[in-house]
PDB file of C-alpha atoms in Angstrom:
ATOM      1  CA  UNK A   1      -3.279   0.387   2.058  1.00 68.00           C
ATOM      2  CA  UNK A   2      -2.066   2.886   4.628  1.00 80.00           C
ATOM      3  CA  UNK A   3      -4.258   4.600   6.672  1.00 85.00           C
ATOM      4  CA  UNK A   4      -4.294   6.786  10.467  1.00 89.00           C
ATOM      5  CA  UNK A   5      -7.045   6.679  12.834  1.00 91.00           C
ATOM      6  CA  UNK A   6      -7.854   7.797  16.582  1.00 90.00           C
ATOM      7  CA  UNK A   7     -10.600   7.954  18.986  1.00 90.00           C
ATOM      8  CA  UNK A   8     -10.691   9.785  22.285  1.00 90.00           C
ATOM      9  CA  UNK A   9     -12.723   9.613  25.703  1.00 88.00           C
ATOM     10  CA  UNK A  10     -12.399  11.212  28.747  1.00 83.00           C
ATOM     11  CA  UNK A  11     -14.200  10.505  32.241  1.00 70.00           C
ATOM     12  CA  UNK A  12     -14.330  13.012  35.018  1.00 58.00           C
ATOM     13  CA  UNK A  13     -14.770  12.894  38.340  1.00 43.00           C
ATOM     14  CA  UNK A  14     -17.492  15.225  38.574  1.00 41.00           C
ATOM     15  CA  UNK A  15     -19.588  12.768  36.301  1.00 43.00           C
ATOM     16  CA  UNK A  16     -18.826   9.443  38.760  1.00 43.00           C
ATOM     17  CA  UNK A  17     -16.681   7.725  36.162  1.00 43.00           C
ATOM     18  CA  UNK A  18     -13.048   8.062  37.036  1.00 41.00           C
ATOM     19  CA  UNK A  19     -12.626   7.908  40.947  1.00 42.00           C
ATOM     20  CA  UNK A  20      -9.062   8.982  41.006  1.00 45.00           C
ATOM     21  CA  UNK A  21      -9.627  12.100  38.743  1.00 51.00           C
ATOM     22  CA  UNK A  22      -9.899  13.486  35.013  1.00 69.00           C
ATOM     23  CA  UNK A  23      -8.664  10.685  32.710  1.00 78.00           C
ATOM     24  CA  UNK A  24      -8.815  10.575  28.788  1.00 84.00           C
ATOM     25  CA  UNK A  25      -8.029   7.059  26.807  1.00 89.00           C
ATOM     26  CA  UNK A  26      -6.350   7.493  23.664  1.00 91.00           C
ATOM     27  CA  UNK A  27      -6.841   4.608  21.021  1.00 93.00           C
ATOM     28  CA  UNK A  28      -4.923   5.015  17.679  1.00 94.00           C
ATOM     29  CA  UNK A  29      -4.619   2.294  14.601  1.00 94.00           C
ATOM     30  CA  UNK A  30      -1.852   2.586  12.025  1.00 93.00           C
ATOM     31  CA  UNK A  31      -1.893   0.689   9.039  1.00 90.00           C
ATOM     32  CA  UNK A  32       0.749   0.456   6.225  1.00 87.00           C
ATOM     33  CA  UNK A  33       0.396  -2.137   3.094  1.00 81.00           C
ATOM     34  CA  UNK A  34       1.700  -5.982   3.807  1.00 79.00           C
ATOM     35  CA  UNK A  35       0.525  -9.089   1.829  1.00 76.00           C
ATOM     36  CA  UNK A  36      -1.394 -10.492   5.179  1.00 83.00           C
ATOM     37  CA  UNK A  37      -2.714  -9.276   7.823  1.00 88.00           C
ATOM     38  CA  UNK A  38      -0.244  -8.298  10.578  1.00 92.00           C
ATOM     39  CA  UNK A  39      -1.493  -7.203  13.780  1.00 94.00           C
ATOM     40  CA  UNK A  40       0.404  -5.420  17.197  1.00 94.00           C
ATOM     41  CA  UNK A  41      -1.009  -3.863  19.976  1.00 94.00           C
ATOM     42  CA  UNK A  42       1.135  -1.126  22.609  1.00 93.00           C
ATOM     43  CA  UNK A  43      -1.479  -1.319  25.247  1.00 91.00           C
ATOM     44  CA  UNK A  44      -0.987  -0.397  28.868  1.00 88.00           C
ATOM     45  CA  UNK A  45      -1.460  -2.910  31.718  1.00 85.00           C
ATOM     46  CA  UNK A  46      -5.031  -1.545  32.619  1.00 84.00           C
ATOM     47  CA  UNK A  47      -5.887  -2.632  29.047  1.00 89.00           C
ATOM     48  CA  UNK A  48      -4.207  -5.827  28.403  1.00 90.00           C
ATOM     49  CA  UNK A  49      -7.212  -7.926  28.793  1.00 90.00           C
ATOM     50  CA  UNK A  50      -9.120  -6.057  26.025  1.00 92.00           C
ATOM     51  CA  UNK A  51      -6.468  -7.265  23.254  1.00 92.00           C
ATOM     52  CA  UNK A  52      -8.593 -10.577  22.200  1.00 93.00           C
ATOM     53  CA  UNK A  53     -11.309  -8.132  22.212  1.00 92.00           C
ATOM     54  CA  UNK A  54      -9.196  -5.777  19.846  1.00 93.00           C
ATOM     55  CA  UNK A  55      -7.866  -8.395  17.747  1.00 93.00           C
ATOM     56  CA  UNK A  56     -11.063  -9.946  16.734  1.00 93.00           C
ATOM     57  CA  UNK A  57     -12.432  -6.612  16.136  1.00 92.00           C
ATOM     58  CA  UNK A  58      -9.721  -6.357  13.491  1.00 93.00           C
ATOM     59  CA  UNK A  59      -9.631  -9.620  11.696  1.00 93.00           C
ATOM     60  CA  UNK A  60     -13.197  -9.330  10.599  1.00 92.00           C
ATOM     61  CA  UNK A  61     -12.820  -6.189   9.740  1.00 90.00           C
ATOM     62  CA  UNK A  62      -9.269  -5.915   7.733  1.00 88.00           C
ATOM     63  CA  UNK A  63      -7.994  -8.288   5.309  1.00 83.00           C
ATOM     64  CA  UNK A  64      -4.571  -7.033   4.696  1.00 82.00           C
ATOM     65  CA  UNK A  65      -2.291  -4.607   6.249  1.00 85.00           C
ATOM     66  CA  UNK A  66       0.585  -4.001   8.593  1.00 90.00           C
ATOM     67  CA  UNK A  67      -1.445  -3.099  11.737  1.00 93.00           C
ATOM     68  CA  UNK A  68      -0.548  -1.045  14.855  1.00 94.00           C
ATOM     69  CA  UNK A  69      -2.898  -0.401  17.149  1.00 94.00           C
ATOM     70  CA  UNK A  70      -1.507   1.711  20.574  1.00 94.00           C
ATOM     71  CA  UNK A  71      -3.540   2.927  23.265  1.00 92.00           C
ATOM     72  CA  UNK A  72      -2.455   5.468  26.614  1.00 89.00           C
ATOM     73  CA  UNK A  73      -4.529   6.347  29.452  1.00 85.00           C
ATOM     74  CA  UNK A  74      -3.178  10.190  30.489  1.00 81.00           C
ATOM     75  CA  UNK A  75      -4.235  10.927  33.852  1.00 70.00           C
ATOM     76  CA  UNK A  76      -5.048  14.853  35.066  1.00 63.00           C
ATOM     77  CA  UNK A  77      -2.500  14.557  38.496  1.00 56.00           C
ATOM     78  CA  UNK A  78      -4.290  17.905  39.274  1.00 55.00           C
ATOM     79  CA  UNK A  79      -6.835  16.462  39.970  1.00 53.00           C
ATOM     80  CA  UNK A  80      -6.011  13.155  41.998  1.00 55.00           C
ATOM     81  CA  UNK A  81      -3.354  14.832  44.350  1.00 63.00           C
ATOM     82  CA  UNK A  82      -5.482  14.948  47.682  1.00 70.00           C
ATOM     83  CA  UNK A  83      -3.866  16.273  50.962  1.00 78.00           C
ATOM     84  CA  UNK A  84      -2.269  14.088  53.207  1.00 81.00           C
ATOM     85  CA  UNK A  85      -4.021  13.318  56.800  1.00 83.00           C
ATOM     86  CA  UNK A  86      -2.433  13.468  59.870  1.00 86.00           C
ATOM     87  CA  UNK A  87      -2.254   9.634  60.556  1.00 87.00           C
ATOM     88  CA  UNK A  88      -0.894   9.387  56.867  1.00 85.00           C
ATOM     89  CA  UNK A  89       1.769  11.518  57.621  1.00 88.00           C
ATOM     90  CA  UNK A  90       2.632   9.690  61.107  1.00 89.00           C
ATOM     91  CA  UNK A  91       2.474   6.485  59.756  1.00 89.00           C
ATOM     92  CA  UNK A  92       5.083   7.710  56.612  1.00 89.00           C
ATOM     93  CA  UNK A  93       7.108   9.114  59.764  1.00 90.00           C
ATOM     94  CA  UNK A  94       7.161   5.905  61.790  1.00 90.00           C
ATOM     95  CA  UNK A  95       8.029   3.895  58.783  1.00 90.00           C
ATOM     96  CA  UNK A  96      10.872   6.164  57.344  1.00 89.00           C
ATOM     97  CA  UNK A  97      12.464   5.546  60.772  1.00 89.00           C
ATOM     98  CA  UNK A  98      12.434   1.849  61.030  1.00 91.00           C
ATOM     99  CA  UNK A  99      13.971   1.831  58.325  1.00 90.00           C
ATOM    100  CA  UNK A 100      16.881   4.007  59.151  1.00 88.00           C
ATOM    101  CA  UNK A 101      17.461   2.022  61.481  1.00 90.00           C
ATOM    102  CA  UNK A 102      18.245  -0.825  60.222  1.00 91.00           C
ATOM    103  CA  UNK A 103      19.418   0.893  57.035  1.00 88.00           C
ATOM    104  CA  UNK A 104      20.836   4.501  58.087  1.00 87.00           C
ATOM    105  CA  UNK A 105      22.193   5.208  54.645  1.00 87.00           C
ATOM    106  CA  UNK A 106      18.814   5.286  53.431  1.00 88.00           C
ATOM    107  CA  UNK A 107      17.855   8.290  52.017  1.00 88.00           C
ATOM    108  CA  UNK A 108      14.806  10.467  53.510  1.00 90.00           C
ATOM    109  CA  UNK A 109      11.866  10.337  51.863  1.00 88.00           C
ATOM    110  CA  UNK A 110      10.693  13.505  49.752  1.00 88.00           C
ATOM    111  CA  UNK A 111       7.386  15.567  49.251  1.00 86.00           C
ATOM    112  CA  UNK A 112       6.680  13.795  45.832  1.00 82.00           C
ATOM    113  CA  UNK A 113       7.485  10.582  47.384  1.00 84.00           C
ATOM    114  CA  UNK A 114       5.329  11.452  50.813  1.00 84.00           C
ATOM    115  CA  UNK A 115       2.186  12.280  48.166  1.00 78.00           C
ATOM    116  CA  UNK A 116       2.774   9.469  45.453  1.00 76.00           C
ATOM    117  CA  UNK A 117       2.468   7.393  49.044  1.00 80.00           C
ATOM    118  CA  UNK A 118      -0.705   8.879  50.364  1.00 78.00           C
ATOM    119  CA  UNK A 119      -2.756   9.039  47.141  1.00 69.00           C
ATOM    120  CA  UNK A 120      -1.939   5.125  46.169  1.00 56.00           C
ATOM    121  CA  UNK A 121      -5.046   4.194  47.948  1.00 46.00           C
ATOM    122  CA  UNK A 122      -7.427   7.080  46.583  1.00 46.00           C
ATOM    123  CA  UNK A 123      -9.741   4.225  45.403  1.00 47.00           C
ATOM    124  CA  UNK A 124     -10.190   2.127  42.223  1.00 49.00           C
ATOM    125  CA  UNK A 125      -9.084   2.565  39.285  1.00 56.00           C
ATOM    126  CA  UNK A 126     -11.719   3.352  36.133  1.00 66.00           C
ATOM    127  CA  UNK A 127     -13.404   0.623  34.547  1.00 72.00           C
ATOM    128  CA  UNK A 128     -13.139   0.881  31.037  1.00 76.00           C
ATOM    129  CA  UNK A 129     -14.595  -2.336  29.780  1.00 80.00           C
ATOM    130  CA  UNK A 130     -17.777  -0.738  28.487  1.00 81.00           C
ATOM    131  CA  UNK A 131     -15.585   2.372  26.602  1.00 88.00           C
ATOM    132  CA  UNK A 132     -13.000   0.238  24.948  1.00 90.00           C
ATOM    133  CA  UNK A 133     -14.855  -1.563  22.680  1.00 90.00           C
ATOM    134  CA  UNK A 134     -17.297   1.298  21.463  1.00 90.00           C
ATOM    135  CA  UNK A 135     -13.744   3.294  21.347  1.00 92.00           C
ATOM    136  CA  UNK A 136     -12.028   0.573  19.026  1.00 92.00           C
ATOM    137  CA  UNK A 137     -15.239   0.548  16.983  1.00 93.00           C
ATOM    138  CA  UNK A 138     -15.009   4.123  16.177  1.00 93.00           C
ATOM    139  CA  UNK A 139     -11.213   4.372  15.456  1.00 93.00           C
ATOM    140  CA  UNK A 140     -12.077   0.848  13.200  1.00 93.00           C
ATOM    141  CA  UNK A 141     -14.575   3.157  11.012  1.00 92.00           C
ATOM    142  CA  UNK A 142     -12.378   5.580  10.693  1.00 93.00           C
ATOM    143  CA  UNK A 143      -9.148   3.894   9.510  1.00 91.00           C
ATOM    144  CA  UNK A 144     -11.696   1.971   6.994  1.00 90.00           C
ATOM    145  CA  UNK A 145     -12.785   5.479   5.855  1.00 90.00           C
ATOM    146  CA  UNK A 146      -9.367   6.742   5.668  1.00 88.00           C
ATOM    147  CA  UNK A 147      -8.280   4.088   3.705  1.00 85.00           C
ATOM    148  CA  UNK A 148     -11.099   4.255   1.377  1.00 85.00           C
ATOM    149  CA  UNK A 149     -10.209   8.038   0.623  1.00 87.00           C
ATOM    150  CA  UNK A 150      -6.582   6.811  -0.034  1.00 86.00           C
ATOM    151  CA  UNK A 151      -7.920   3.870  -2.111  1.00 84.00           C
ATOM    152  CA  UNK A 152     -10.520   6.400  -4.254  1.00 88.00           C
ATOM    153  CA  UNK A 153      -6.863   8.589  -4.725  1.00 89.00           C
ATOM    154  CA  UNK A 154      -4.844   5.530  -6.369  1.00 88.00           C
ATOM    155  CA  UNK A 155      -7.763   4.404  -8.255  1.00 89.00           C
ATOM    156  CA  UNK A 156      -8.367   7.797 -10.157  1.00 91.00           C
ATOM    157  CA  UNK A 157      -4.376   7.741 -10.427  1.00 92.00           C
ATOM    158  CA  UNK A 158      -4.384   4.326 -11.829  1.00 92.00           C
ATOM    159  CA  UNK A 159      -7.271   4.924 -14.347  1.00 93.00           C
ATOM    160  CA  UNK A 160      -5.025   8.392 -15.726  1.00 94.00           C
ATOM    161  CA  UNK A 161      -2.216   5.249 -16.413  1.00 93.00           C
ATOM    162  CA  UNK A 162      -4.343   3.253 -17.780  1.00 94.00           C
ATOM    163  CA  UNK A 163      -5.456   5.792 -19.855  1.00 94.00           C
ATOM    164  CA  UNK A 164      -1.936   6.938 -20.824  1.00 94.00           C
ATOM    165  CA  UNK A 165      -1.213   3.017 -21.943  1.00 93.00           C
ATOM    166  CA  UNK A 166      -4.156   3.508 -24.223  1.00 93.00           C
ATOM    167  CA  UNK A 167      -2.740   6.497 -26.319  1.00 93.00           C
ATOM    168  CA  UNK A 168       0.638   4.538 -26.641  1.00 91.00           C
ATOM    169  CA  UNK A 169      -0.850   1.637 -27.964  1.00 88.00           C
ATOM    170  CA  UNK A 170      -2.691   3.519 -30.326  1.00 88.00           C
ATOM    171  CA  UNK A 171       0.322   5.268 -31.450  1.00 87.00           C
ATOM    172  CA  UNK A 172       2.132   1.688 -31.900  1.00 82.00           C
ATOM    173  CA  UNK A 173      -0.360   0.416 -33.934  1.00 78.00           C
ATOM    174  CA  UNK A 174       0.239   1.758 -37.713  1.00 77.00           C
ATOM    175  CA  UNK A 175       3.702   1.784 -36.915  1.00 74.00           C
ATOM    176  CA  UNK A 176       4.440  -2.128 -37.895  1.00 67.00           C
ATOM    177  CA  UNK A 177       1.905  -1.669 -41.065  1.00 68.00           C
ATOM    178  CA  UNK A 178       4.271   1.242 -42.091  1.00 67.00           C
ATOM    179  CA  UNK A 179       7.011  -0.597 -41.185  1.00 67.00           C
ATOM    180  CA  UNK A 180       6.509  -3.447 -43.578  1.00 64.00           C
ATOM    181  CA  UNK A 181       5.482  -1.444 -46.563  1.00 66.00           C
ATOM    182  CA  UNK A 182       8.730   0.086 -46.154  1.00 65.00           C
ATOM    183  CA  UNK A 183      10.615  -2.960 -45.687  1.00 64.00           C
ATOM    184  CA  UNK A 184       9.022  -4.076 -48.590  1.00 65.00           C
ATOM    185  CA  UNK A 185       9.848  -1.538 -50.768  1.00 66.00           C
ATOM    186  CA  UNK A 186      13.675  -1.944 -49.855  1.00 66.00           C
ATOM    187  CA  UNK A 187      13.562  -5.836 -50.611  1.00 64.00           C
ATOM    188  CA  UNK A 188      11.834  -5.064 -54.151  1.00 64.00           C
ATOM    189  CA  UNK A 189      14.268  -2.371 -54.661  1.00 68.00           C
ATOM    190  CA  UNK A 190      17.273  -5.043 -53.599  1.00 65.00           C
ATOM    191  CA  UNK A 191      16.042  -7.327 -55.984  1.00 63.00           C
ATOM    192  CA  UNK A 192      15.775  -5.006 -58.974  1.00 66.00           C
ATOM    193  CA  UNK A 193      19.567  -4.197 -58.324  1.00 65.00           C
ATOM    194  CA  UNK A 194      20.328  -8.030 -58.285  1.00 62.00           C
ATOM    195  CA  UNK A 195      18.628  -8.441 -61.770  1.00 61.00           C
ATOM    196  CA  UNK A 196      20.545  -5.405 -62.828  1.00 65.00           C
ATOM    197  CA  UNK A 197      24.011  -6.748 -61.805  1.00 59.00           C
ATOM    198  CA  UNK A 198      22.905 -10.437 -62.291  1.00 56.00           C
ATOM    199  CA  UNK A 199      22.359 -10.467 -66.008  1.00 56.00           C
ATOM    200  CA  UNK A 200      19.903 -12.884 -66.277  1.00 53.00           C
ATOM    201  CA  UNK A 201      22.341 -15.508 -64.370  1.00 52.00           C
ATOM    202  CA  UNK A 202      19.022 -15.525 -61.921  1.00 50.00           C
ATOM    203  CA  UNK A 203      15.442 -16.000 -62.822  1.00 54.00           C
ATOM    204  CA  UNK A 204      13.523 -12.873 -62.344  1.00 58.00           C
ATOM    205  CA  UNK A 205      10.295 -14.801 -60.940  1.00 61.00           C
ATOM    206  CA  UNK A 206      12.896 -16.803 -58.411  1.00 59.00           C
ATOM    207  CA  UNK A 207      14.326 -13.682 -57.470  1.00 57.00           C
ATOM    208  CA  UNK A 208      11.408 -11.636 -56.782  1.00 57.00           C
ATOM    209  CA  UNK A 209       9.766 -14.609 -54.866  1.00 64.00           C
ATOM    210  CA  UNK A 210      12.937 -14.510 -52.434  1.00 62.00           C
ATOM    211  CA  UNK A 211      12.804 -10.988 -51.992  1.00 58.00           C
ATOM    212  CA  UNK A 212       8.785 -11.126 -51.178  1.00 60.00           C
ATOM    213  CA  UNK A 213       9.335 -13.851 -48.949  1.00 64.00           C
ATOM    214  CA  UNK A 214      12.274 -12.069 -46.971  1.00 61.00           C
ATOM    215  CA  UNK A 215       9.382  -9.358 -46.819  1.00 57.00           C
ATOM    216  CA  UNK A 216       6.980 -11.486 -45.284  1.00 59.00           C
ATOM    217  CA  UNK A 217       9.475 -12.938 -43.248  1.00 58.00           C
ATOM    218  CA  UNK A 218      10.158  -9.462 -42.156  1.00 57.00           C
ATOM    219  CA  UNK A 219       6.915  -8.814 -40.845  1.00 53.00           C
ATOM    220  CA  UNK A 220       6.265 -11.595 -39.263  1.00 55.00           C
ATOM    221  CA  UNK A 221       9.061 -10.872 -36.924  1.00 57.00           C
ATOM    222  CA  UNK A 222       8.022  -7.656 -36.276  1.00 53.00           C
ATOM    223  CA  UNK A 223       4.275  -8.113 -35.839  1.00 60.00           C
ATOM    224  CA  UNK A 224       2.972  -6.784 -32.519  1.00 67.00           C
ATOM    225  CA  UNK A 225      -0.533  -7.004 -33.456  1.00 71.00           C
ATOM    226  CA  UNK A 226      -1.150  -9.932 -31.229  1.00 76.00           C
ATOM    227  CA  UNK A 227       0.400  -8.117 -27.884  1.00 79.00           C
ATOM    228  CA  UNK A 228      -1.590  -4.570 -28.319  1.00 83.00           C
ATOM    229  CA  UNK A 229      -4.743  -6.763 -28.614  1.00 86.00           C
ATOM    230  CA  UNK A 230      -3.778  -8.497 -25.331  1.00 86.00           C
ATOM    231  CA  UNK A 231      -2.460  -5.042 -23.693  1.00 89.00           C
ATOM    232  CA  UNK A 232      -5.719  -3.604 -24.451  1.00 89.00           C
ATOM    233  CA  UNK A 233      -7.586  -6.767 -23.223  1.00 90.00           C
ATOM    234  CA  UNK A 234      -5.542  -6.118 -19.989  1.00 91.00           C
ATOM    235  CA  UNK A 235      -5.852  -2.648 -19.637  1.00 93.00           C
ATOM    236  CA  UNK A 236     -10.248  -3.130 -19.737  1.00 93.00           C
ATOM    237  CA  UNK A 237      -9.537  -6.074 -17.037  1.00 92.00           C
ATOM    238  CA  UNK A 238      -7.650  -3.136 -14.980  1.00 91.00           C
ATOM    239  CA  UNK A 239     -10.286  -0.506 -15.065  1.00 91.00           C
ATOM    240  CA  UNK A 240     -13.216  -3.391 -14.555  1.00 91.00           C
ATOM    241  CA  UNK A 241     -11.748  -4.045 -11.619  1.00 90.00           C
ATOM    242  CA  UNK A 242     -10.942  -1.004 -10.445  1.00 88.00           C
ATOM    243  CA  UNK A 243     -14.539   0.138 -10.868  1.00 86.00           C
ATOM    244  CA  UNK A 244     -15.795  -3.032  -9.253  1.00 85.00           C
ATOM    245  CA  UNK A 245     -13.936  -2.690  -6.063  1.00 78.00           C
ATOM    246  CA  UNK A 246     -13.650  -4.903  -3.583  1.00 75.00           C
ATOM    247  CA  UNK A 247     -11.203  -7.700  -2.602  1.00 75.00           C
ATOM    248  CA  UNK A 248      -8.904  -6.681  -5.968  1.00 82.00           C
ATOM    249  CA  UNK A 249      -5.073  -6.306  -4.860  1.00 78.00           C
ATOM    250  CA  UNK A 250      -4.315  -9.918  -6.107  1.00 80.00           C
ATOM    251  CA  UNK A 251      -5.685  -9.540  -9.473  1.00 87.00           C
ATOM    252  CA  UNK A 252      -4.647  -6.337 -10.414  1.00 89.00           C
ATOM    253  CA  UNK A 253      -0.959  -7.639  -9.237  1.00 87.00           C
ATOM    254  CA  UNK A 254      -1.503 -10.540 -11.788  1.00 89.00           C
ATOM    255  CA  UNK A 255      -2.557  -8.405 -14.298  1.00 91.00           C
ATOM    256  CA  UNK A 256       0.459  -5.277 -13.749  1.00 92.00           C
ATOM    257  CA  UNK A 257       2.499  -8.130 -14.569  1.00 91.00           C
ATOM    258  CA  UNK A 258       1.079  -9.502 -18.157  1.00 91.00           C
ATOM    259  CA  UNK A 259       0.904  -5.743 -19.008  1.00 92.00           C
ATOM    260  CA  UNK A 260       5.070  -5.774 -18.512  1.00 91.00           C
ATOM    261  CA  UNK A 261       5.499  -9.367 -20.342  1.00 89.00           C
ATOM    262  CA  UNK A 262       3.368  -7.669 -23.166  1.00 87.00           C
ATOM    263  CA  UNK A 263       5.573  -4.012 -23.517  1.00 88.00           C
ATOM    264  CA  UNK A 264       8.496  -6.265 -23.133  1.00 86.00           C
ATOM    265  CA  UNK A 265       7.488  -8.231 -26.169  1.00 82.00           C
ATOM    266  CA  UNK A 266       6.778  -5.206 -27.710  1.00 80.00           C
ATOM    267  CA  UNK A 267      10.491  -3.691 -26.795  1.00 77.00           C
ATOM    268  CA  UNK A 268      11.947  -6.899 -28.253  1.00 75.00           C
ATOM    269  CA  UNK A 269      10.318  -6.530 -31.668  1.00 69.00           C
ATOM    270  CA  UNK A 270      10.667  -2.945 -32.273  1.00 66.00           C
ATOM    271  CA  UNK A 271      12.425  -2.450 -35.448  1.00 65.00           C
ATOM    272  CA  UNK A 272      11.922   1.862 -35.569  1.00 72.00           C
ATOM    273  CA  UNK A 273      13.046   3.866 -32.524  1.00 79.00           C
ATOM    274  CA  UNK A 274       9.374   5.160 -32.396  1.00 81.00           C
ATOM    275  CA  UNK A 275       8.370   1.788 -31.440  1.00 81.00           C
ATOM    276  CA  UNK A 276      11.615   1.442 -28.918  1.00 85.00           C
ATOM    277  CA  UNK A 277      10.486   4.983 -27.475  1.00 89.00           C
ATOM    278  CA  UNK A 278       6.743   3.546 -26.553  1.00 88.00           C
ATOM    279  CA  UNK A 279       7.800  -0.018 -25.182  1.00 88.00           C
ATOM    280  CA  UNK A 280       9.900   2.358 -22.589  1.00 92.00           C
ATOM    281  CA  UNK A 281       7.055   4.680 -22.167  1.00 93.00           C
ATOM    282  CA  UNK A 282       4.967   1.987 -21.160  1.00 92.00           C
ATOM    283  CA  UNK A 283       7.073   0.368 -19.237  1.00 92.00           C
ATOM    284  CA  UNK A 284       7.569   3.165 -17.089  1.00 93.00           C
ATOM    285  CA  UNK A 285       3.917   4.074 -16.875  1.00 93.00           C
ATOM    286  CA  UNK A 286       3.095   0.407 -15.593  1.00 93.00           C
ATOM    287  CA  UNK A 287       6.459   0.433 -12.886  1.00 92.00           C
ATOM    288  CA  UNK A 288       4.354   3.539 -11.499  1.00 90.00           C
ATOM    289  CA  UNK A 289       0.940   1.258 -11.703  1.00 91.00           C
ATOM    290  CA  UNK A 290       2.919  -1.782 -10.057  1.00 89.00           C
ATOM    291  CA  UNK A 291       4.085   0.236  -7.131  1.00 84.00           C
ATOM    292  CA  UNK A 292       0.588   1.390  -6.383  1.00 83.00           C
ATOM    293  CA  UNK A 293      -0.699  -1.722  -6.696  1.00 82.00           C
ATOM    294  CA  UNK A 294       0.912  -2.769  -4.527  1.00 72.00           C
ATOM    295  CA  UNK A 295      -1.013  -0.593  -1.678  1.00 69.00           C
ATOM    296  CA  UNK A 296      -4.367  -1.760  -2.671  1.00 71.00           C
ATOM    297  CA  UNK A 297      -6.088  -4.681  -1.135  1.00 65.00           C
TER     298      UNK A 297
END
């Protein structure tokens, strides 16, 4: 399933926990449906060593999912520009002319150059091995929650489909019954004509028997009974699982796809255009299910 989270901490000087200034670490996880779990990490250099960290953080915590996790460390430079000393300022001097002379097409160095110089050595950087984890932690809790919310949303729109599928198959149902009686009817009325223009050259009980037996035939081919007992079967497998929870993308895949073999079946036996009209209903209803399922681990 998809889901967005962040987490934010700053440190300030004032508190001891940034020497070179104001600082604020960003953490943010991005998640988009995949069949495994897929896992990338954007992290800056300072971070770099907390990705085994990160990663096993995420593998026990996700199962599936396209996973992006990105991280930035902003830095306040109001706060960590610091005025140049004297001996700074002599040294940059003495420096800037050695070089020119070996090198006199060498450009002279500028104010931000002179203060990105003098404020390299302001002291260490922040240490923030105890705030990554606790940082990751939070954003983890929050792309789970996310995700749930999104997860709650599908379920209540698969259970609507599943509830749609319901009052189709109910409206197949006495449509084959009807069906047959009327096919039925024809074939008795058929035969009566043949006796009419036959003479007697056929017996009656012969005829009548083929024309009952064409009926039977007839409804045999047509039956659906058997695949609206297995759509319903599938459709109270769907909403079990989907009021179970859990580990369910798998199944419900399975079962999206013996829901289409079953209003395929049904398309292929339709004699009436009523019948046609439902198979397509459904099938549409369960291309909207399939796509959803899709998203759901």
């Amino acid at each position: 399933m998809t889901g967005y989270a962040s987490a934010q901490h700053s440190a300030s000087a004032e508190g001891g926990q940034a020497p070179e200034g104001n600082s604020r670490l960003g953490l943010e996880i991005r998640a988009v449906n995949s069949r495994f779990l897929d896992l990338s990490f954007r992290l800056p250099d300072e971070l770099r060593a907390h990705e085994p960290a990160l990663r096993t953080l995420l593998t026990a915590r996700l199962k599936r999912g396209k996973v992006e996790v990105r991280a930035a460390i902003d830095v306040d430079a109001s706060h960590t520009l610091s005025t140049p000393s004297s001996a700074q300022l002599q040294r940059l001097v003495g420096l800037q002319d050695t070089v020119q002379a070996w090198l006199p097409k060498a450009r002279e160095l500028s104010v931000a150059d002179v203060l990105r110089l003098c404020s390299g050595s302001s002291g260490p950087a922040t240490d923030w091995s105890a705030i990554v984890p606790a940082l990751a932690e939070q954003a983890v809790e929050e792309l789970l929650a996310s995700r749930e919310r999104e997860g709650k949303r599908l379920t209540d729109m698969l259970l609507d489909r599943i509830s749609q599928l319901r009052e189709l198959a109910k409206q197949a149902a006495p449509l084959v019954p009807q069906l047959v009686e009327q096919q039925r009817q024809k074939f008795l009325e058929r035969w009566k004509d043949a006796m009419a223009l036959g003479e007697g050259a056929v017996a009656p009980e012969a005829a009548q028997e083929r024309a009952l037996a064409e009926a039977t035939a007839f409804a045999i081919r047509i039956d659906v009974a058997e695949e609206i007992t297995r759509l319903a079967s599938h459709l109270d497998e769907l909403e079990r699982l989907l009021k179970k929870g859990g580990d369910i993308g798998k199944r419900l895949d399975f079962l999206i796809q013996e829901l289409h073999r079953e209003a395929n079946t049904l398309g292929s036996k339709s004699a009436t255009l009523e019948l046609t009209r439902i198979s397509v209903d459904m099938k549409v209803l369960i291309e909207q299910m399939r796509e959803q399922v899709q998203n759901i681990e």
